[in-house]
XYZ file of N, CA and C in Angstrom:
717
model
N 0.841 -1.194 0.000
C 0.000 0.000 0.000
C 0.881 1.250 0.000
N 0.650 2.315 -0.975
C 1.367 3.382 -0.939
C 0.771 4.139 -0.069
N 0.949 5.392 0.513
C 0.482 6.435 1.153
C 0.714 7.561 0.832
N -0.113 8.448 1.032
C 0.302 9.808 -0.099
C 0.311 10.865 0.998
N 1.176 11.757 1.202
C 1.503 12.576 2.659
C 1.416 14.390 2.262
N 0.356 14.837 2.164
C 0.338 16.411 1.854
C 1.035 17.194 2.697
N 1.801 18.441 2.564
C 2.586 18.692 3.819
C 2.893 20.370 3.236
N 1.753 21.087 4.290
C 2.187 23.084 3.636
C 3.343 23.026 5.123
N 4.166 23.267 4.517
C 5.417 24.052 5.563
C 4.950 25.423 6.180
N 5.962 25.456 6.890
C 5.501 26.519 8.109
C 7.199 27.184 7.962
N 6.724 28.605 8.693
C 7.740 29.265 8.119
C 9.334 28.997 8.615
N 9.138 28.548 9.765
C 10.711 27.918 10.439
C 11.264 26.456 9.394
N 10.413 25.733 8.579
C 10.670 24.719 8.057
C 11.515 25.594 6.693
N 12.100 26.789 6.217
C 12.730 27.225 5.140
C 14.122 27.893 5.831
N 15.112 27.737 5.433
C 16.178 29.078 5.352
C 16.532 30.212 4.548
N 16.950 31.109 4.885
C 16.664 32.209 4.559
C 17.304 32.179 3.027
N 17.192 30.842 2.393
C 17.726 31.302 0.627
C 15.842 30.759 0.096
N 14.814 30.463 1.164
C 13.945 29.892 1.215
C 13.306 29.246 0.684
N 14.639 28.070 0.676
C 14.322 26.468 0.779
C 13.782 25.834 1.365
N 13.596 24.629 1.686
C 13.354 24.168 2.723
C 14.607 23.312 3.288
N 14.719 23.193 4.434
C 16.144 22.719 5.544
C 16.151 21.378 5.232
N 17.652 20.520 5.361
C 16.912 19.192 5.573
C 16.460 18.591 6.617
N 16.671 19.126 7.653
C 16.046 18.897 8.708
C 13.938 19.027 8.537
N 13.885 20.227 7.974
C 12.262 19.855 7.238
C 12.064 18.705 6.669
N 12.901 18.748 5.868
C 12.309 17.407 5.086
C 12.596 16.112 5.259
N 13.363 16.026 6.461
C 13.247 14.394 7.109
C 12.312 14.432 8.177
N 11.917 15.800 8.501
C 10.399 15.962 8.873
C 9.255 15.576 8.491
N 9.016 15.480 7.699
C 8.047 15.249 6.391
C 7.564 13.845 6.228
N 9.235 13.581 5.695
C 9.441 11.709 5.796
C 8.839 10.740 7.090
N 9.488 11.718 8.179
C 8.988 10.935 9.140
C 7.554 10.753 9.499
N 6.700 12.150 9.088
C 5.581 12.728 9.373
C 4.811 11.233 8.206
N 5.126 11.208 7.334
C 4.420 10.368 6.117
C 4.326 9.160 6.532
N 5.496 8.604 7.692
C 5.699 6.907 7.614
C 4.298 7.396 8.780
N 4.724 8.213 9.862
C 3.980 7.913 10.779
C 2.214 8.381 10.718
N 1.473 8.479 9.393
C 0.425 8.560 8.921
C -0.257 7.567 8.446
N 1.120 6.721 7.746
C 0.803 5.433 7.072
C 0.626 4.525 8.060
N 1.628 4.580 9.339
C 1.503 3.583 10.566
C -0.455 3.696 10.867
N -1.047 5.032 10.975
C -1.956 5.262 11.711
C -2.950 4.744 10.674
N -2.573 4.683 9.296
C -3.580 4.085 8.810
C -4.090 2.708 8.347
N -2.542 1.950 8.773
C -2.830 0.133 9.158
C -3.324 0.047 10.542
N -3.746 0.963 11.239
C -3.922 0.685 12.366
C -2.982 0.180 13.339
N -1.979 1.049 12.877
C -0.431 0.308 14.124
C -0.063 1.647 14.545
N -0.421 2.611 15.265
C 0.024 4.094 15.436
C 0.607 4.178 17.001
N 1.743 4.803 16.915
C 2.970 4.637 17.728
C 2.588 5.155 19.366
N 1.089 5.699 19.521
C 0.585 5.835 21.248
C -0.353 4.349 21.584
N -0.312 3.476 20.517
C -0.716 1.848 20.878
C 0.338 1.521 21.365
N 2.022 1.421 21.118
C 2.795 0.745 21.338
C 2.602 0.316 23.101
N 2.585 1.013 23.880
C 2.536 1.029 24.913
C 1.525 -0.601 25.620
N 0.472 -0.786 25.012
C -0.147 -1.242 24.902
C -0.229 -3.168 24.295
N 1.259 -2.717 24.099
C 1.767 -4.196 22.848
C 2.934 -4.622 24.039
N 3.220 -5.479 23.591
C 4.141 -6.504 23.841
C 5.884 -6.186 23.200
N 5.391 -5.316 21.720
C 6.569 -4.922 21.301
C 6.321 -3.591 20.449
N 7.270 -3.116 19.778
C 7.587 -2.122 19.493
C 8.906 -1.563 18.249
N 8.032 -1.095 17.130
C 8.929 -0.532 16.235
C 9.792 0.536 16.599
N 11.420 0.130 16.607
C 12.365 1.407 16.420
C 13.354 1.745 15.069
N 13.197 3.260 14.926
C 14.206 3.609 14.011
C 15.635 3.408 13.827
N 16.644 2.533 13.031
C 17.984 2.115 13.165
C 18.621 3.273 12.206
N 17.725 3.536 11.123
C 18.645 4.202 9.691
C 18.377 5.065 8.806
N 18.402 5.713 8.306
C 18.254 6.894 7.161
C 18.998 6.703 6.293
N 18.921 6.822 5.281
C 19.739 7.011 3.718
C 18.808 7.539 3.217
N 19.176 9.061 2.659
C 18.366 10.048 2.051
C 19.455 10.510 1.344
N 18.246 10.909 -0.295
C 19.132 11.521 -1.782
C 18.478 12.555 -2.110
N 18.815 13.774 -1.931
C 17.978 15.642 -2.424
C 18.451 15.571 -4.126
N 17.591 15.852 -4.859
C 17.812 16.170 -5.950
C 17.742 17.780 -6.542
N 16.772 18.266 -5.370
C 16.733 19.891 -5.535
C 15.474 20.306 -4.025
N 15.932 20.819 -3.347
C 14.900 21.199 -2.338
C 13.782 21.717 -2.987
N 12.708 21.693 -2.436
C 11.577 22.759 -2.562
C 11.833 24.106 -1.852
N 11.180 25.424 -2.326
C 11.255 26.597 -2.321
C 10.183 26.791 -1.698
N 9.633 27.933 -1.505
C 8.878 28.420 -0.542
C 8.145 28.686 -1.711
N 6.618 28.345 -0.952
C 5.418 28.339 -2.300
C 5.145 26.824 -3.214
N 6.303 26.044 -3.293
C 6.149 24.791 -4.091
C 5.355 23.963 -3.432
N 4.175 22.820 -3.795
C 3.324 21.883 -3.453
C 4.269 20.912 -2.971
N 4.051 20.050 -1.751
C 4.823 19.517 -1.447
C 4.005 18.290 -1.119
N 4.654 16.975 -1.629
C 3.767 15.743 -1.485
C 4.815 15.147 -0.896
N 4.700 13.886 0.088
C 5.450 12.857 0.195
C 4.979 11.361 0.107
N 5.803 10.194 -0.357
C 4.753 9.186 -0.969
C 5.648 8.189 -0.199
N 5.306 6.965 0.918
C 5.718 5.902 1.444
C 5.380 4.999 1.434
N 5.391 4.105 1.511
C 5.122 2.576 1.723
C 6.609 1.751 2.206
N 5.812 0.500 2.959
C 6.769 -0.806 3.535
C 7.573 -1.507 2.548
N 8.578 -1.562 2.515
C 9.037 -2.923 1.302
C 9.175 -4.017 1.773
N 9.277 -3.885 3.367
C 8.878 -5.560 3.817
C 10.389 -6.050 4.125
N 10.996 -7.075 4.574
C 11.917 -7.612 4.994
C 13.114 -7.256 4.560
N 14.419 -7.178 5.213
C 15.375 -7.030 4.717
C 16.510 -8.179 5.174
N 15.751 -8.926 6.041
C 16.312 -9.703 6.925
C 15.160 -10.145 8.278
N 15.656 -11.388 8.915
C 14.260 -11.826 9.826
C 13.859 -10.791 10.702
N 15.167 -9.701 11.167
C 15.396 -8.858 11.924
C 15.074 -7.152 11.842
N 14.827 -7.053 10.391
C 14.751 -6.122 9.428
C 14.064 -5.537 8.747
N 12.951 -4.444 8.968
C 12.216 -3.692 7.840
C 12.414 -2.979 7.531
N 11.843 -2.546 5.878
C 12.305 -1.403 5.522
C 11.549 -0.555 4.934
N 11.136 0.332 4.966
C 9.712 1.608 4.833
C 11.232 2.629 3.492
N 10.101 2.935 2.565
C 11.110 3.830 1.349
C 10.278 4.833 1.415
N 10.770 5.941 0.795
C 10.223 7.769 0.240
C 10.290 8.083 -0.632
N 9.624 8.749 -1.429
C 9.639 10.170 -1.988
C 8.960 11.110 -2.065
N 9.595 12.123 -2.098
C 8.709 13.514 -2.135
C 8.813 14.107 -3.623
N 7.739 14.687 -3.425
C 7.906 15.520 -4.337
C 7.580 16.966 -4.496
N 7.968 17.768 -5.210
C 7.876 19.539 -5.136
C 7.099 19.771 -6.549
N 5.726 20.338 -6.162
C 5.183 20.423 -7.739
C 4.485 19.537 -8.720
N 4.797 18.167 -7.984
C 4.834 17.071 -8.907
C 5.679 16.279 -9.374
N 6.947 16.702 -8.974
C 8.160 15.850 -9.677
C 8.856 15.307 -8.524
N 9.241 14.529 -8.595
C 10.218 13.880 -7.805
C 11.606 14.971 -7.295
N 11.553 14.946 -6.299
C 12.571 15.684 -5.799
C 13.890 15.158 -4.764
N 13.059 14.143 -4.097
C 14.104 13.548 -3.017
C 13.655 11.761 -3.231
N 14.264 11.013 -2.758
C 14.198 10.085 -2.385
C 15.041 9.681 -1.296
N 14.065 8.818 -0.302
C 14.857 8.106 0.943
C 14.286 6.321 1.245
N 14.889 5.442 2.576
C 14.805 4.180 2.806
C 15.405 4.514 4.137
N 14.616 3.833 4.934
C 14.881 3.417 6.408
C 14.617 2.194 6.923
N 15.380 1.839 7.830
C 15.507 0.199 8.810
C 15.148 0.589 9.926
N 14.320 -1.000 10.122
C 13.583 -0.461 11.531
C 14.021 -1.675 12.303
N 13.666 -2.123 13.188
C 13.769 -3.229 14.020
C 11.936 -3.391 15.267
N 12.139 -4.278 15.502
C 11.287 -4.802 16.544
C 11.489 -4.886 17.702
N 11.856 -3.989 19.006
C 11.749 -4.567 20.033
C 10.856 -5.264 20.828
N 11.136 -6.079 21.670
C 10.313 -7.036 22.809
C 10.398 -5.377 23.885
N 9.631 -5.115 24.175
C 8.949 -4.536 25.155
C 9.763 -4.553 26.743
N 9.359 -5.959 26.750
C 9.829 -6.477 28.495
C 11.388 -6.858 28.383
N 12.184 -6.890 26.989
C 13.500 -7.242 27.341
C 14.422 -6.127 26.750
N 13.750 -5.352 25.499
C 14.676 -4.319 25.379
C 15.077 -4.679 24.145
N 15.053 -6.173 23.737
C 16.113 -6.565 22.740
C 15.458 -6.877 21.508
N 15.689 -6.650 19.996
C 15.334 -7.363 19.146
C 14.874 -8.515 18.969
N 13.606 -8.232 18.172
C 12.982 -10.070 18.095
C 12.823 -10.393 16.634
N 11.969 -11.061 16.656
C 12.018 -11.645 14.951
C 10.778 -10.752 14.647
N 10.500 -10.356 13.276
C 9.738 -9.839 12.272
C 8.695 -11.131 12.076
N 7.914 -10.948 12.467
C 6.857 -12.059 11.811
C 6.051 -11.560 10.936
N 5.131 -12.315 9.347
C 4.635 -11.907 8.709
C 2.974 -11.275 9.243
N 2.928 -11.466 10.143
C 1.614 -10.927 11.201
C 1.934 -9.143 11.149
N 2.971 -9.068 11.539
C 3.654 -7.159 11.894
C 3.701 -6.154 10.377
N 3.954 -7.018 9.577
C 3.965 -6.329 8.662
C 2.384 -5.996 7.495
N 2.277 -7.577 7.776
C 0.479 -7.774 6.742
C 0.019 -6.453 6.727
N -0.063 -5.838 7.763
C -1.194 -4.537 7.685
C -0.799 -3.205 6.608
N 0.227 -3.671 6.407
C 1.290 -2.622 5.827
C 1.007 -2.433 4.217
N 0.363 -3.982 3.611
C 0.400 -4.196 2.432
C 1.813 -4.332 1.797
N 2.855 -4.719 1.714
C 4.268 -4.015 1.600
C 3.920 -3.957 0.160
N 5.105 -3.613 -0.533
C 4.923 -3.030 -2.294
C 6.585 -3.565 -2.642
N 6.843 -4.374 -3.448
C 8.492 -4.787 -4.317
C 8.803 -3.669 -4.906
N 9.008 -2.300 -3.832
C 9.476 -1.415 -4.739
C 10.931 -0.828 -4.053
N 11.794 -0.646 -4.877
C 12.997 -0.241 -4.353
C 12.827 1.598 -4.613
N 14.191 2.025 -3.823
C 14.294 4.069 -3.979
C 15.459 3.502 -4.679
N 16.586 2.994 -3.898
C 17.943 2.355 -3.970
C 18.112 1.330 -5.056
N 18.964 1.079 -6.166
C 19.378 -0.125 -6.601
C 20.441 -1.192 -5.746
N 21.068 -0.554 -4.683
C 22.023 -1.534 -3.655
C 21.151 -1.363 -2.448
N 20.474 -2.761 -1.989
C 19.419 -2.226 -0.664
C 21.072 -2.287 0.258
N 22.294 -2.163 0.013
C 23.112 -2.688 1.604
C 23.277 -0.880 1.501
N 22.851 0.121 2.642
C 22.962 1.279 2.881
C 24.525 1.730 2.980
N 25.006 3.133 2.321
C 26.109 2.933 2.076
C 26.788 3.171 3.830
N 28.039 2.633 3.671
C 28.863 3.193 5.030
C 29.340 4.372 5.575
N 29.194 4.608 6.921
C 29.705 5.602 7.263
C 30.951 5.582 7.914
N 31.939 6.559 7.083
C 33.390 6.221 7.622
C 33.294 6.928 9.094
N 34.128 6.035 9.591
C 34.374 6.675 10.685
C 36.327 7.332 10.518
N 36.012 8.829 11.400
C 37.680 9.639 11.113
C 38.366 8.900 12.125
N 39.987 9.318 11.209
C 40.839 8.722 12.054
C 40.909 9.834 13.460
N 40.887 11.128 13.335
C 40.622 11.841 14.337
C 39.715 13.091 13.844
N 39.187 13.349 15.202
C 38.061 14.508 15.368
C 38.881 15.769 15.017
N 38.191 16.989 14.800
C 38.308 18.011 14.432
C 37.687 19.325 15.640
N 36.728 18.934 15.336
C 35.621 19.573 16.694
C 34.776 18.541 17.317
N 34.599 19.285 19.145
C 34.017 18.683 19.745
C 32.741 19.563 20.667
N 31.735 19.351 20.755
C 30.875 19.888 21.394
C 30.696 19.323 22.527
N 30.310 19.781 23.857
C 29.678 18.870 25.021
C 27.962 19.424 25.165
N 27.068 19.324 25.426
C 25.936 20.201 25.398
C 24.666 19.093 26.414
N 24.506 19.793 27.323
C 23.675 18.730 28.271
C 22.277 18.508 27.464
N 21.576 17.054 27.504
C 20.647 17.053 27.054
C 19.200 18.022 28.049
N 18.328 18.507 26.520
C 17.495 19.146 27.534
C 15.945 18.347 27.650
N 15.331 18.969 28.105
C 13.672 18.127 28.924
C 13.370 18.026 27.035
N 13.496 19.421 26.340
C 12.644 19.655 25.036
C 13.215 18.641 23.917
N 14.483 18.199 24.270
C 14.590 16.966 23.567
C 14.379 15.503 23.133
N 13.526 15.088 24.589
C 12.874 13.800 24.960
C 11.930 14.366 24.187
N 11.045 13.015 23.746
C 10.188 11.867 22.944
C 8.962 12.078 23.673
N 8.161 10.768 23.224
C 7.373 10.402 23.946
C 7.564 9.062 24.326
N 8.722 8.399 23.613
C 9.516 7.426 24.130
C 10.359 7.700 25.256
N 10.687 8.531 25.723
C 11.306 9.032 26.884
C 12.886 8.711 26.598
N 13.705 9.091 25.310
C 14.865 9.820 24.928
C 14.858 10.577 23.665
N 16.111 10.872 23.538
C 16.365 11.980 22.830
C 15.659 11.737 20.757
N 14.636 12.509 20.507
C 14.096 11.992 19.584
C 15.131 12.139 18.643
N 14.808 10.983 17.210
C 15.632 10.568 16.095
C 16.285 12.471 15.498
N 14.926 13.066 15.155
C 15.139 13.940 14.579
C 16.587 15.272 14.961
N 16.008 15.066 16.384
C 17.207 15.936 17.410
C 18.333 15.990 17.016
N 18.842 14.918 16.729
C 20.487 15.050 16.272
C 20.842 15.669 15.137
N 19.992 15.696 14.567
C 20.576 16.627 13.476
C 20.650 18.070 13.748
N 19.862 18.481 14.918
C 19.955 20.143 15.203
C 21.792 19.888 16.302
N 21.916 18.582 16.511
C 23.292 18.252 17.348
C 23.965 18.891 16.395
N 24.105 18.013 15.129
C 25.418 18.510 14.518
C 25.674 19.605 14.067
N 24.128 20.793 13.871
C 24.247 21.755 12.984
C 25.402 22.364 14.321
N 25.338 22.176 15.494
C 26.344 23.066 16.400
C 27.792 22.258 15.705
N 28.237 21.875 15.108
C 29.992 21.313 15.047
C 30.025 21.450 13.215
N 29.266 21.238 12.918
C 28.961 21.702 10.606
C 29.339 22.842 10.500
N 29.973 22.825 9.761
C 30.549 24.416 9.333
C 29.616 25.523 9.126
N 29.715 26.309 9.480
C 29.030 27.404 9.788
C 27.998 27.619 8.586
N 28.516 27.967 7.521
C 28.294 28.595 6.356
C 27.336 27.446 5.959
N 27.338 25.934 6.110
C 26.603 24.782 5.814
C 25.515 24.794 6.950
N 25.493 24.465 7.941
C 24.619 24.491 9.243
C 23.773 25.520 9.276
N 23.912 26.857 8.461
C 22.902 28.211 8.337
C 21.873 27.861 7.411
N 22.474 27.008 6.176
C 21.189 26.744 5.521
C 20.517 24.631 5.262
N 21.299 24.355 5.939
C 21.001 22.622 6.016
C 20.578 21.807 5.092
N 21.643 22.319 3.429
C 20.971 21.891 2.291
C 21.376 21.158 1.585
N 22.278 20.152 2.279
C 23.424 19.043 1.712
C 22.702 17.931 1.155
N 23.022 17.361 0.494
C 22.302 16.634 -1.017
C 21.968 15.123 -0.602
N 22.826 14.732 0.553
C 23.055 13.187 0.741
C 23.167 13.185 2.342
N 22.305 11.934 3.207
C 22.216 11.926 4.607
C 22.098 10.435 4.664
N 22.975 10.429 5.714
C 23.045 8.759 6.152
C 23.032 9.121 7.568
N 22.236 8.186 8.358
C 21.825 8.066 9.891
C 22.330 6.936 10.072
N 22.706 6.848 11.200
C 22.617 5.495 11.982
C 22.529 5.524 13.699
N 21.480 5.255 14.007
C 21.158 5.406 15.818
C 21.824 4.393 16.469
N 22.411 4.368 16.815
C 23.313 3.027 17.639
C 22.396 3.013 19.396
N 23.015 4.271 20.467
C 22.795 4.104 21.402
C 21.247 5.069 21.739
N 20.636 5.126 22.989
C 19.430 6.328 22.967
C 20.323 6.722 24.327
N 20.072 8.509 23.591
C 21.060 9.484 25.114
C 19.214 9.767 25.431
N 19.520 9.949 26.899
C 17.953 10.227 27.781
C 18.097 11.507 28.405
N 17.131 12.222 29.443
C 17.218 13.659 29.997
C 18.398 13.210 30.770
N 18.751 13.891 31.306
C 20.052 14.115 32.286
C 21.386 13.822 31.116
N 21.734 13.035 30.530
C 22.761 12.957 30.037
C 23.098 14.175 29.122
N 24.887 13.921 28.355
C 25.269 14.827 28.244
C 25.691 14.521 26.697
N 25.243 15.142 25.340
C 26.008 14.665 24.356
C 27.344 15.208 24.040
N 28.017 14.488 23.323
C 29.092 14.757 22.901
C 29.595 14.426 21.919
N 29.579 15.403 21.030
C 29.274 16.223 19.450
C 30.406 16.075 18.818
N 30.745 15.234 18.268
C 32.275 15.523 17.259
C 32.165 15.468 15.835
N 32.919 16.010 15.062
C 33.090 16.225 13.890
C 34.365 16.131 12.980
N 34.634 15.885 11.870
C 35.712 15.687 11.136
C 35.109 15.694 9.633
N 35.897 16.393 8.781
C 36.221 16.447 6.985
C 36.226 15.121 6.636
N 36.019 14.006 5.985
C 36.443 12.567 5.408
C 36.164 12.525 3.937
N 36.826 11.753 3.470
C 36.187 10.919 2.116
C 35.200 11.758 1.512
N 35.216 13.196 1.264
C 34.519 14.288 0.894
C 33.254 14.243 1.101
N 32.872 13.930 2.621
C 31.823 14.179 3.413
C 32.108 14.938 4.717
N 31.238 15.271 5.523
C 31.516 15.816 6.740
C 30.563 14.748 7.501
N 31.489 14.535 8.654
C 30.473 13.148 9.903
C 30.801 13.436 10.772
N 29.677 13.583 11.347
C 29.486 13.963 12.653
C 28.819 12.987 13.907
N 29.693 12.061 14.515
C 29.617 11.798 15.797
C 28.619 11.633 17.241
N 27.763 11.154 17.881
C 27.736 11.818 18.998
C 27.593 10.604 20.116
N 28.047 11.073 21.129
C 28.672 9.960 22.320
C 28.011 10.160 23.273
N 27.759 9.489 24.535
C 27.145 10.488 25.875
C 28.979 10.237 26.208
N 28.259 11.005 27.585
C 29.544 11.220 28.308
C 30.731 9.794 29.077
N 29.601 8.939 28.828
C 31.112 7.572 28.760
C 31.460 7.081 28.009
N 31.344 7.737 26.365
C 31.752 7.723 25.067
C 30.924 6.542 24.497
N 29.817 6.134 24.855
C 29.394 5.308 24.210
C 28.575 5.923 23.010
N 29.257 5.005 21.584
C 28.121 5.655 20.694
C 26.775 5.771 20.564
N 25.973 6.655 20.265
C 24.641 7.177 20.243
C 24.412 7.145 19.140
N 24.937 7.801 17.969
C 24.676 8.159 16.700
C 25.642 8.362 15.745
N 25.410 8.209 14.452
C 26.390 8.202 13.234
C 25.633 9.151 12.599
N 26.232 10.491 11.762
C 25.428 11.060 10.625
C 26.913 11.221 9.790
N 26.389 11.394 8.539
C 27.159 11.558 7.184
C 26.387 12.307 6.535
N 26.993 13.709 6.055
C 26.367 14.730 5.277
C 27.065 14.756 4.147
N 26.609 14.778 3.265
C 27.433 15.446 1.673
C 26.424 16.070 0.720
């Protein structure tokens, strides 16, 4: 089942060349999966209620040209269904006007509820989904994110109350306002880099403290973030 996601921006969702950020528009994305959830009847204030629970592992997102301020903005999702017993995968696109503008693919996982830990994907979790054999990607293996041989910049920045969820840590989206503090200035003012790779490893919660690093690589910029006993939290890759 596809899903079709209408979406008028609001005026903080543009920068001042008035585009839209990418931080908007993995807004969007997210806004679309979680419409489609509500309309198999699996919507993320049931979880509580279940035994288990969908989490976000990944992002791989491709901009072909932002939308401008004034352009129609659609976004279109559906499930593709397994990637592994362990593994789903929900794809994107938007579009500006009518045309295709971005495309993205994300991995999810299943937690068990009462243990915390990954379980198996059964064809029960997904059925509602309708999934669709459609790829964004011709390589479903998401590309890698290098990690630097050393950091460049480092941020420390305590987490705040406005950053928790309703999962009770620091939501997916958040980190990307992390890195705009350590991204080069001149990039981080307008957030309009062409290519985004996520990867959530650890969840930082209220009280903790992130810690923001950054480094130049393989003609990307990646940015880091640790809590304060360096355990990883998150991977991003901008280009």
């Amino acid at each position: 089942m596809f899903f079709e996601f209408k979406y008028k921006p609001v005026f903080e969702d543009y920068n001042r060349n008035a585009a839209l950020t990418l931080n908007a528009l993995v807004k969007i994305l997210e806004n679309s999966g979680s419409g489609h959830s509500d309309m198999a009847g699996d919507n993320v204030f049931d979880m509580h209620n279940r035994s288990n629970a969908w989490v976000l592992t990944e992002w791989q997102i491709e901009v072909t040209e932002y939308p401008k301020y004034g352009d129609e903005i659609k976004a279109e999702t559906w499930s593709e269904g397994l990637a592994s017993p362990l593994v789903a995968m929900r794809n994107f696109l938007l579009y500006k006007n009518g045309e295709i503008c971005a495309k993205g693919t994300t991995r999810w996982i299943l937690i068990d509820m009462a243990t915390g830990r990954p379980c198996k994907i059964e064809p029960a979790h997904l059925e509602r989904y309708e999934n669709e054999p459609k790829t964004v990607f011709d390589d479903k293996k998401l590309s890698r994110i290098p990690s630097p041989e050393a950091w460049t910049t480092e941020v420390k920045m305590p987490v705040r109350r406005a950053d928790i969820d309703i999962n009770e840590h620091v939501h997916n989206l958040t980190y990307l306002e992390y890195a705009r503090e350590v991204l080069p200035r001149q990039d981080a003012d307008i957030m309009n880099y062409k290519k985004l790779r996520i990867a959530y490893k650890n969840a930082l919660k209220e009280g903790d403290t992130a810690v923001v690093r950054y480094a130049f690589t393989e003609d990307s910029h990646v940015v880091f973030v640790y809590d304060a006993e360096d355990h990883l939290c998150c991977q991003m890759q901008f280009a």
